[in-house]
Short mmCIF file of C-alpha atoms in Angstrom, two decimals:
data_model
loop_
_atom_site.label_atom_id
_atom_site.label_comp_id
_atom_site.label_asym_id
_atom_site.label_seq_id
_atom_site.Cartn_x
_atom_site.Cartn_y
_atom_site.Cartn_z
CA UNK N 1 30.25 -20.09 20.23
CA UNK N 2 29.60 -18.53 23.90
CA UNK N 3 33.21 -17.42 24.50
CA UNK N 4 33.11 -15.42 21.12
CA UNK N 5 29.20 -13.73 22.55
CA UNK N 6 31.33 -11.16 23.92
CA UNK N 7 33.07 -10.20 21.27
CA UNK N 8 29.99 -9.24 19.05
CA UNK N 9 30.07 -5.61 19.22
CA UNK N 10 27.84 -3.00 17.64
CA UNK N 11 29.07 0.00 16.41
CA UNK N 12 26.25 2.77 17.35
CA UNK N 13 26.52 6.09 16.57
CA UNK N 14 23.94 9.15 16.04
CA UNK N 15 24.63 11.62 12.97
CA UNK N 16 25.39 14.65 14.89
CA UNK N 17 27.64 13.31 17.63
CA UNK N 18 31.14 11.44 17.13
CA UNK N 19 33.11 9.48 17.80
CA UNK N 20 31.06 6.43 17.58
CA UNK N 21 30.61 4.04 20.53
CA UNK N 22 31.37 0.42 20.39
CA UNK N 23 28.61 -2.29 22.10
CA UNK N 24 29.51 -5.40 23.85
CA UNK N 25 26.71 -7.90 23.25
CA UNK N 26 25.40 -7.91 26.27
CA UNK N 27 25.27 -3.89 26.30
CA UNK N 28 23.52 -4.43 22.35
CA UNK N 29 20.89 -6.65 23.35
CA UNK N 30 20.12 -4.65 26.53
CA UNK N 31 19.58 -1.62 24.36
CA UNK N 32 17.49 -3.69 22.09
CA UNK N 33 15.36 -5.35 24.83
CA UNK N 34 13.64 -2.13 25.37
CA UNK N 35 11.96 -1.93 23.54
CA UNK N 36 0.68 -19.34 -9.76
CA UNK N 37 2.22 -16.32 -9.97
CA UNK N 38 1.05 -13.81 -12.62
CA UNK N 39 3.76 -14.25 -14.91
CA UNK N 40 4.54 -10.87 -16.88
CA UNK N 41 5.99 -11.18 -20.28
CA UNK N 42 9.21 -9.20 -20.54
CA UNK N 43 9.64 -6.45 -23.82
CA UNK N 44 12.82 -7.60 -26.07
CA UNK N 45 15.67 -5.49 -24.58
CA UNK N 46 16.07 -2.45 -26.85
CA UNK N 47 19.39 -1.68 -28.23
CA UNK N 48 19.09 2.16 -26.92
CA UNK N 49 20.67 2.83 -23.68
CA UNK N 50 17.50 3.04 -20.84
CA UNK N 51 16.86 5.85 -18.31
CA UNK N 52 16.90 9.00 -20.45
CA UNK N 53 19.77 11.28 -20.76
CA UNK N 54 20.93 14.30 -19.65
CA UNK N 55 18.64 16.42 -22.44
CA UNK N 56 15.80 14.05 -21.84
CA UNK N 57 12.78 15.20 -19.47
CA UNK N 58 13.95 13.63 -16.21
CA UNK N 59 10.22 13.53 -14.77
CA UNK N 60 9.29 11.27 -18.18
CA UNK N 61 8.11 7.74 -17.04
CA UNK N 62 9.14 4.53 -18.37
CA UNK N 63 7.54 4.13 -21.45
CA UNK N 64 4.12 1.72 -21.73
CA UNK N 65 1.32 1.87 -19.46
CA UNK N 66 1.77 2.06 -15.81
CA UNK N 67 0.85 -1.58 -14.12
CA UNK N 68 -2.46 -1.90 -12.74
CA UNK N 69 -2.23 -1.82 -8.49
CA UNK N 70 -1.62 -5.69 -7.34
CA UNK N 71 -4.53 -7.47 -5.61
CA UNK N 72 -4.59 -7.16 -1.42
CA UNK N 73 -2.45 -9.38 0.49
CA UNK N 74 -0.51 -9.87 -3.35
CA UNK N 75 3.26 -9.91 -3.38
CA UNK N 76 4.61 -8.18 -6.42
CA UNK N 77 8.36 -9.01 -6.90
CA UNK N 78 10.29 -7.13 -10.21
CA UNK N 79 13.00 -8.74 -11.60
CA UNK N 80 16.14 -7.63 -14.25
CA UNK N 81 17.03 -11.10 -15.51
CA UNK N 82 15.29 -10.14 -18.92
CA UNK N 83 18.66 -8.77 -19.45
CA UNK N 84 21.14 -11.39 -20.04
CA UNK N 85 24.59 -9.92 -19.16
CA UNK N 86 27.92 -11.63 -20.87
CA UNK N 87 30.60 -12.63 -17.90
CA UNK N 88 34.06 -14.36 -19.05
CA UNK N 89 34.89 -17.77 -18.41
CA UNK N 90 35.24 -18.37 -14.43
CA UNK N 91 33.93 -14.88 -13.71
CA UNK N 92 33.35 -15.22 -10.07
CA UNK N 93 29.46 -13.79 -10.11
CA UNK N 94 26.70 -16.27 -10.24
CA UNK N 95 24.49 -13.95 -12.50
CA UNK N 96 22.79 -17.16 -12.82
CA UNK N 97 21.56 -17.01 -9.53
CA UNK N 98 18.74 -14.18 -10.14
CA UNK N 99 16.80 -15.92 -13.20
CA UNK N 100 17.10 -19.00 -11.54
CA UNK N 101 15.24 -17.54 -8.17
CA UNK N 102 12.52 -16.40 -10.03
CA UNK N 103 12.11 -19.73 -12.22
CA UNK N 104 11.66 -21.65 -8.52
CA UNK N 105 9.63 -18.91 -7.23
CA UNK N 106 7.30 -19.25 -10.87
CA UNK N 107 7.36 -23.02 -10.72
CA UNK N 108 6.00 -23.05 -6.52
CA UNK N 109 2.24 -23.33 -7.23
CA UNK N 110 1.64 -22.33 -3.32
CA UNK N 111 2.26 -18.98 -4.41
CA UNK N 112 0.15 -18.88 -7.48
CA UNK N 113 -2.75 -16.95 -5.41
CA UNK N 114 0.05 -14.32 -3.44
CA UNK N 115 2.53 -13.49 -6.27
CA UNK N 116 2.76 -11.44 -9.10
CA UNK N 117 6.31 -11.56 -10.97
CA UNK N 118 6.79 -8.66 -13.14
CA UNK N 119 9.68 -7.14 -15.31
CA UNK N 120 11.41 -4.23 -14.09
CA UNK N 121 11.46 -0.74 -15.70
CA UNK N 122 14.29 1.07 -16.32
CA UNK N 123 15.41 3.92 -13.17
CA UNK N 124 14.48 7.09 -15.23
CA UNK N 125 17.33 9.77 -15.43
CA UNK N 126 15.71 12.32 -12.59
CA UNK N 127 15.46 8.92 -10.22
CA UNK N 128 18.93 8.03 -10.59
CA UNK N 129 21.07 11.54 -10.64
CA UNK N 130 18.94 11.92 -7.17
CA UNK N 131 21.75 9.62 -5.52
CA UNK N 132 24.40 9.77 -8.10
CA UNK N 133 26.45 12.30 -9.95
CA UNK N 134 25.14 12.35 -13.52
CA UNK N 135 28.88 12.47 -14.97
CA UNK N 136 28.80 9.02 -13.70
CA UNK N 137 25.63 7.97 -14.57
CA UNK N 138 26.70 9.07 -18.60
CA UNK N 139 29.87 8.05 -18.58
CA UNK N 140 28.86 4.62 -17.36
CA UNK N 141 25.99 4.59 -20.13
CA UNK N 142 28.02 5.80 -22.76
CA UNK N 143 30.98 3.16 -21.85
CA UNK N 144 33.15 6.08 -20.70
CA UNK N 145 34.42 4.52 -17.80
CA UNK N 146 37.96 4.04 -17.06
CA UNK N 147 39.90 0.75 -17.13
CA UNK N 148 40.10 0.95 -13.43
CA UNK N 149 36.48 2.23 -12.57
CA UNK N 150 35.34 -1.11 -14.29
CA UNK N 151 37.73 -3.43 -12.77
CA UNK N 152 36.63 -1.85 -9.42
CA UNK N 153 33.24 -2.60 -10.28
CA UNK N 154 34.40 -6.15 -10.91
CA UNK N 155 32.41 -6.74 -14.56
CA UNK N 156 33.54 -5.32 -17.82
CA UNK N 157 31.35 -3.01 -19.66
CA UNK N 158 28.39 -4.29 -22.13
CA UNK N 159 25.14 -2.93 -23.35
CA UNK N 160 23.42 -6.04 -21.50
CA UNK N 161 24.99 -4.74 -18.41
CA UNK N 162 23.83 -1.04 -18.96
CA UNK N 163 20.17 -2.52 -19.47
CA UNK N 164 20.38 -4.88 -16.33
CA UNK N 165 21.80 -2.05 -14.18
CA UNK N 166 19.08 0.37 -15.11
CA UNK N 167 16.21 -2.31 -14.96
CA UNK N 168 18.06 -3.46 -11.11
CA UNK N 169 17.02 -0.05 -9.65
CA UNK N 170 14.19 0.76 -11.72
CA UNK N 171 12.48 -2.33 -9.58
CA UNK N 172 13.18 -1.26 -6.16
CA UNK N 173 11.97 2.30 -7.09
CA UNK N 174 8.95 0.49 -8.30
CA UNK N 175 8.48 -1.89 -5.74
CA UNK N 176 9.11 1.32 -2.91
CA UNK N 177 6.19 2.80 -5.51
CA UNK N 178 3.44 -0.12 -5.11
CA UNK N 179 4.06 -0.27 -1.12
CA UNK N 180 3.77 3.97 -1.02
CA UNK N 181 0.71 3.80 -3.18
CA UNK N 182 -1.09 1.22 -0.61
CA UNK N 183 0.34 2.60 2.61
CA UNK N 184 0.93 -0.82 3.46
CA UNK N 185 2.58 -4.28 3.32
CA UNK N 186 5.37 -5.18 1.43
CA UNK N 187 6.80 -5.32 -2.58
CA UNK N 188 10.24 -6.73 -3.63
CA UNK N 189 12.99 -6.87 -6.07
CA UNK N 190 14.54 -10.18 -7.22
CA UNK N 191 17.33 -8.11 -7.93
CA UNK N 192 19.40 -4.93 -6.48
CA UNK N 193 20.94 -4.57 -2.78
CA UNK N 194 23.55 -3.09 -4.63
CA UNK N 195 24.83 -1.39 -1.39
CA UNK N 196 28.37 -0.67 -2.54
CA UNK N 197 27.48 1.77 -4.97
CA UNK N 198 28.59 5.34 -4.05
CA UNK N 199 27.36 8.30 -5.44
CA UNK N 200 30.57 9.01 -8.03
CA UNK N 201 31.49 5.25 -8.75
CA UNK N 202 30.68 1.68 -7.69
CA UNK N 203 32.68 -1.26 -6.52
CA UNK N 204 31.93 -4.88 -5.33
CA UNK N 205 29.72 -5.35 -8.08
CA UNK N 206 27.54 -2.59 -7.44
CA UNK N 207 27.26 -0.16 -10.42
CA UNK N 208 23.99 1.75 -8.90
CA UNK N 209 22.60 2.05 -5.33
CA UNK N 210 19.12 1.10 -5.86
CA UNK N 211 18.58 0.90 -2.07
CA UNK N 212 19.46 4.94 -2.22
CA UNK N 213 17.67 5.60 -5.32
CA UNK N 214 14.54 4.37 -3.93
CA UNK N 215 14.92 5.91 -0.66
CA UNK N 216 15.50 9.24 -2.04
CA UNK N 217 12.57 9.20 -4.48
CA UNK N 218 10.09 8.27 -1.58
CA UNK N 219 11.71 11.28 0.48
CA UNK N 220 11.29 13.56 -2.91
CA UNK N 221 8.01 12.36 -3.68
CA UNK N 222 5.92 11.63 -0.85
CA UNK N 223 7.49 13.36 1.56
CA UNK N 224 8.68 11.27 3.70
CA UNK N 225 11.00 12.02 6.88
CA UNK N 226 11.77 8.60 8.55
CA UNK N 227 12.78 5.71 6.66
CA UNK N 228 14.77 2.86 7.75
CA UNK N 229 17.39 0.36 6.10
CA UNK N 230 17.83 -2.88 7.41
CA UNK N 231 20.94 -4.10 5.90
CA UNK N 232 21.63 -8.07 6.58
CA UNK N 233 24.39 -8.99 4.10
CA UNK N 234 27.23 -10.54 5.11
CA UNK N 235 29.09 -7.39 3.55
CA UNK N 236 28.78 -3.62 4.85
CA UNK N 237 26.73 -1.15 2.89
CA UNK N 238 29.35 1.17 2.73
CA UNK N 239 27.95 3.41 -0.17
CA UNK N 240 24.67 2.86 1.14
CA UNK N 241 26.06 4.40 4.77
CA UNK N 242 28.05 7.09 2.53
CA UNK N 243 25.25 8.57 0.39
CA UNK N 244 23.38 9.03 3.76
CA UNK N 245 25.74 10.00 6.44
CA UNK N 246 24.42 13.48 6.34
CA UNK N 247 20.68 12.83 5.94
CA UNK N 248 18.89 12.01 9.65
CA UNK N 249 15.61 11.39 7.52
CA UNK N 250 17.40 7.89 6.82
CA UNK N 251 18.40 5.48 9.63
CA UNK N 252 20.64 2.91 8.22
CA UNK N 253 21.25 -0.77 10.48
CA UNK N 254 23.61 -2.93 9.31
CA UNK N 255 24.98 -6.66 10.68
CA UNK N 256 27.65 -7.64 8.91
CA UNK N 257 30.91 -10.18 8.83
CA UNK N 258 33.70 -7.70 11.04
CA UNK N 259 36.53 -9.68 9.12
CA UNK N 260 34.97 -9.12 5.55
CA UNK N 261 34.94 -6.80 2.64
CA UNK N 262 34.51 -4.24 2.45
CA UNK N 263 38.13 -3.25 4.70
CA UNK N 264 39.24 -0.39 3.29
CA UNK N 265 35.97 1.40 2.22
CA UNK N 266 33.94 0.74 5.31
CA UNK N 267 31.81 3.70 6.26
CA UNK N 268 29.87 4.64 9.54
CA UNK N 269 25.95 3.39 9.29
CA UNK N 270 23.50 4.85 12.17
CA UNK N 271 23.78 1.38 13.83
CA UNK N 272 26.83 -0.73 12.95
CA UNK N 273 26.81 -4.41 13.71
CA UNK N 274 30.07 -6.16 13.14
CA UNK N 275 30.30 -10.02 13.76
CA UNK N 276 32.84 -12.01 14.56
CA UNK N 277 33.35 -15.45 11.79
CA UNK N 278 31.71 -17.96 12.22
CA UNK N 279 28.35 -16.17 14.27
CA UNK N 280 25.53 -18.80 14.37
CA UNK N 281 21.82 -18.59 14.19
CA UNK N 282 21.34 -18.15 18.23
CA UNK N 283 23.64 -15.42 18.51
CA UNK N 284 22.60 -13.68 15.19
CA UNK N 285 18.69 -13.92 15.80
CA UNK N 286 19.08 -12.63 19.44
CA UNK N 287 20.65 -9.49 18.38
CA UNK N 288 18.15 -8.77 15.62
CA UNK N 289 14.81 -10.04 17.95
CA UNK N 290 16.36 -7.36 20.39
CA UNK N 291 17.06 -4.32 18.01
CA UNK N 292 13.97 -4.31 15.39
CA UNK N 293 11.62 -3.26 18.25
CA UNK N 294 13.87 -0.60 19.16
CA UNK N 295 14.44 0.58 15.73
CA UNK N 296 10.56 0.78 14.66
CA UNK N 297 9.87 2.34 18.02
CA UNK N 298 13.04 4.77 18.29
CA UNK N 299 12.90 6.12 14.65
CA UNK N 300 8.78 5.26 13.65
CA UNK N 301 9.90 4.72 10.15
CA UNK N 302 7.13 5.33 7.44
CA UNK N 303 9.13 2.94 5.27
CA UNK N 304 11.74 0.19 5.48
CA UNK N 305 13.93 -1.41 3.27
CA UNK N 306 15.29 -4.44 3.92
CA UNK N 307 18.47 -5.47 1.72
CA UNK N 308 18.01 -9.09 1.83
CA UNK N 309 21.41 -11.13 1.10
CA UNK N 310 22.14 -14.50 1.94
CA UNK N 311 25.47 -14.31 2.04
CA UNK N 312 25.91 -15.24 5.83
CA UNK N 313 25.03 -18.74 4.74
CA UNK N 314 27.82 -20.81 6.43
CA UNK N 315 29.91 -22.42 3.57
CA UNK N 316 28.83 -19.17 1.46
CA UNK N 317 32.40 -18.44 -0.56
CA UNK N 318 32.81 -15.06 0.26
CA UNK N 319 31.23 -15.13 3.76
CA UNK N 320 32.69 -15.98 6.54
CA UNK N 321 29.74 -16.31 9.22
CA UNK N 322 27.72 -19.27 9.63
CA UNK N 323 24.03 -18.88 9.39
CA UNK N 324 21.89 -22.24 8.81
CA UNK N 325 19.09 -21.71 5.96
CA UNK N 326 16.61 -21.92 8.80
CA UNK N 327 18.35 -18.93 10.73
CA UNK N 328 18.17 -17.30 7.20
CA UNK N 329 14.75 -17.99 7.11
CA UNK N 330 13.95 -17.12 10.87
CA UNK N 331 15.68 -13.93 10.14
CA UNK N 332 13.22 -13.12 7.25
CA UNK N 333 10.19 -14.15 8.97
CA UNK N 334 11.75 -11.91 12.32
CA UNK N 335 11.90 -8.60 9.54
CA UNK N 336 8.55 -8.91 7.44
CA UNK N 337 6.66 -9.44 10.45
CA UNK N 338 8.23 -6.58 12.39
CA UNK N 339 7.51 -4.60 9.15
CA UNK N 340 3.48 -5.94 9.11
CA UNK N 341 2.80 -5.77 12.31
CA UNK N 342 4.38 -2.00 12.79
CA UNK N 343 1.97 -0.90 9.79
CA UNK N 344 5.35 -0.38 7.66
CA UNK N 345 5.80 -0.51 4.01
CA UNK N 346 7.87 -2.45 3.68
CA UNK N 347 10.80 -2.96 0.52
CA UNK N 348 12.51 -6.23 -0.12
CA UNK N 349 15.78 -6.27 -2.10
CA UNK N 350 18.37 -9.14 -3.14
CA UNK N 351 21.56 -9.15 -2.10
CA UNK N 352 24.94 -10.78 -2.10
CA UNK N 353 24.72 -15.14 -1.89
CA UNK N 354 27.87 -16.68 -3.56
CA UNK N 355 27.93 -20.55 -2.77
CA UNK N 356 29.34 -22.96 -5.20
CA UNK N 357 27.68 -24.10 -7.09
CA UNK N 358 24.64 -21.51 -6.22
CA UNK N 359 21.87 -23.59 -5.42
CA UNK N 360 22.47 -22.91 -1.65
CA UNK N 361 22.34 -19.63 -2.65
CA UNK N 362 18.82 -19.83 -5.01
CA UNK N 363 17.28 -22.18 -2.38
CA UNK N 364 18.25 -19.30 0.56
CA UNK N 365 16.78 -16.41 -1.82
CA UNK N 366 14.00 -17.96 -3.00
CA UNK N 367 13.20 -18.52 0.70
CA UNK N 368 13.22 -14.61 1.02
CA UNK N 369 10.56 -14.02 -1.26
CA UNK N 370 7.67 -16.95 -0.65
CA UNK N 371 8.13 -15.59 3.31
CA UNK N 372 7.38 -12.60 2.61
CA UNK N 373 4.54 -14.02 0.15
CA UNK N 374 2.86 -16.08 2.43
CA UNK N 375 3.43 -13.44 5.29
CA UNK N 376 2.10 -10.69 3.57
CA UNK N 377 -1.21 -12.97 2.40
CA UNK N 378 -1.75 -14.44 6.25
CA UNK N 379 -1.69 -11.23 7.17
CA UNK N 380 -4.01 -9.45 4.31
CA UNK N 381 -6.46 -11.99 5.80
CA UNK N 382 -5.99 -11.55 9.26
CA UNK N 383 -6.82 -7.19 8.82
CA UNK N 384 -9.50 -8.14 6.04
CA UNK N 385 -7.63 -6.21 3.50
#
């Protein structure tokens, strides 16, 4: 693994200057060194299309109360898998893998006293058409899409789809919500990280960009003018990158397989990490110990949002690097407590993890969530929150 050290290379590049500059690893970890759950009962999905319409108040909330503020040092996670979305035979997608994550996280009863599992909302209209075009968003509601815009989504069109895609962003906007509200510590989605989702279509099974949606409502509603994404899938966030390539209120890092999808849609993040195959825990967790300093103290987000796949699980079937679980779960400790100790909201979102069959996968994103439990609850006790 030491001969291919030098070939880890970091694209870096600030908004307003080109071309972008490409990092040996040496030069990128220099740069770097300076620095029992409450379990919600889920409404029957309705049969209406969710978030609103184009003649519908775009400001209107989801309907039902709003949910009451979680308990201190309380991880609330959202989750979409109330929606149960019909896949052929042999469809490639383990949409298995999300209800399945929050059954182990529901059955752990260590996390009974620092997680609350609740059902996503619906993204309302005004939340969405922030990112993307609302053409789209109707045409994709009203099963307008082409034959081609589907097939490059990878998932053919249903009303169970509609309802999960909707319900996927509506928890990271409320998770970004709940962290906003307190000022503080850190709320998740067992769901979204759908970080190939551009503003006028999707691809790579990404239909939506939550991790955009939610960004732009916390820089529409509370004013924000820093906010940092840390993107670890194995796959580049190349909508993600896209939607903000133009805004320097968002910072976007990204580590990612160099050899991987996406090829010919890759897009230029702030901070581009490509890595070689087969990059192992050592390498991987040097680079990000070096550059999360730098990042919180260079850019002083006032909220980050981490996009949490576990696709660089070696074996993973569409990865290609070669992450242990325990560098996986090193790599989530190394983020939340960055995040907690900065004084950072902080945003947790799934992401890619494709092992077959997935219990890898599960095991690995499971993993993400009770860390950031039982980080955020050490840590609620530790500042007597």
């Amino acid at each position: 693994m030491r001969e291919n050290l030098s070939r880890i290379a970091g694209r870096v590049r600030q908004r307003a200057q080109a071309p972008r500059s490409r990092l040996t690893f040496s030069q990128c970890r220099h740069v770097g060194s300076n620095a029992a759950p409450t379990q919600a009962v889920a409404a029957a999905p309705s049969s209406t299309p969710p978030g609103g319409g184009p003649h519908d108040d775009p400001a209107a909330p989801p309907a039902g109360p709003p949910a009451p503020p979680p308990s201190p040092g309380v991880l609330v996670a959202y989750y979409a898998d109330h929606w149960q979305v019909p896949l052929p035979p042999g469809h490639r997608f383990p949409m298995s893998k999300y209800a399945a994550t929050r059954a182990a996280l529901a059955a752990d009863p260590s996390l009974a006293p620092c997680l609350q599992l609740r059902p996503a909302p619906p993204v309302c209209w005004g939340d969405v058409t922030e990112v993307h075009e609302a053409g789209y968003v109707e045409r994709f509601r009203s099963n307008r899409m082409t034959e081609a815009e589907m097939r490059n989504v990878g998932f053919p069109w249903s009303q169970q789809l509609v309802g999960r895609t909707f319900a996927s962003s509506g928890g990271t906007v409320e998770a970004m919500h709940v962290v906003m509200r307190q000022g503080r510590g850190i709320a998740a989605n067992i769901a979204g990280g759908t970080h190939h989702a551009f503003r006028d279509r999707g691809e790579g099974f990404c239909i939506f960009n939550d991790i955009a949606i939610a960004a732009s409502v916390a820089l529409r509603d509370y004013g924000l003018h820093s906010i940092l994404v840390v993107d670890l899938d194995v796959h580049q966030g190349n909508g993600t990158a896209d939607i903000f390539q133009d805004d320097p209120r968002v910072t976007t890092f990204d580590m990612f397989g160099d050899k991987n999808y996406p090829w010919r849609s890759r897009r230029r993040n702030t901070y581009d990490l490509p890595l070689p195959d087969d990059t192992g825990d050592e390498p991987y967790l040097e680079l990000l110990r070096s550059w999360l300093p730098r990042l919180l103290k260079q850019h002083r987000p006032q909220l980050l949002l981490m996009q949490a796949g576990v696709d660089a699980l070696k074996g993973d079937s569409f990865g290609r690097l070669a992450l242990s679980r325990g560098g996986l779960l090193a790599r989530n400790n190394l983020v939340c407590g960055a995040a907690l100790q900065a004084g950072v909201p902080m945003v947790i979102t799934m992401g890619g993890g494709y092992t077959r069959p997935p219990d890898a996968s599960v095991d690995c994103h499971t993993d993400v969530y009770r860390t950031a439990a039982y980080r955020l609850a050490a840590w609620a006790r530790a500042e007597g929150w």
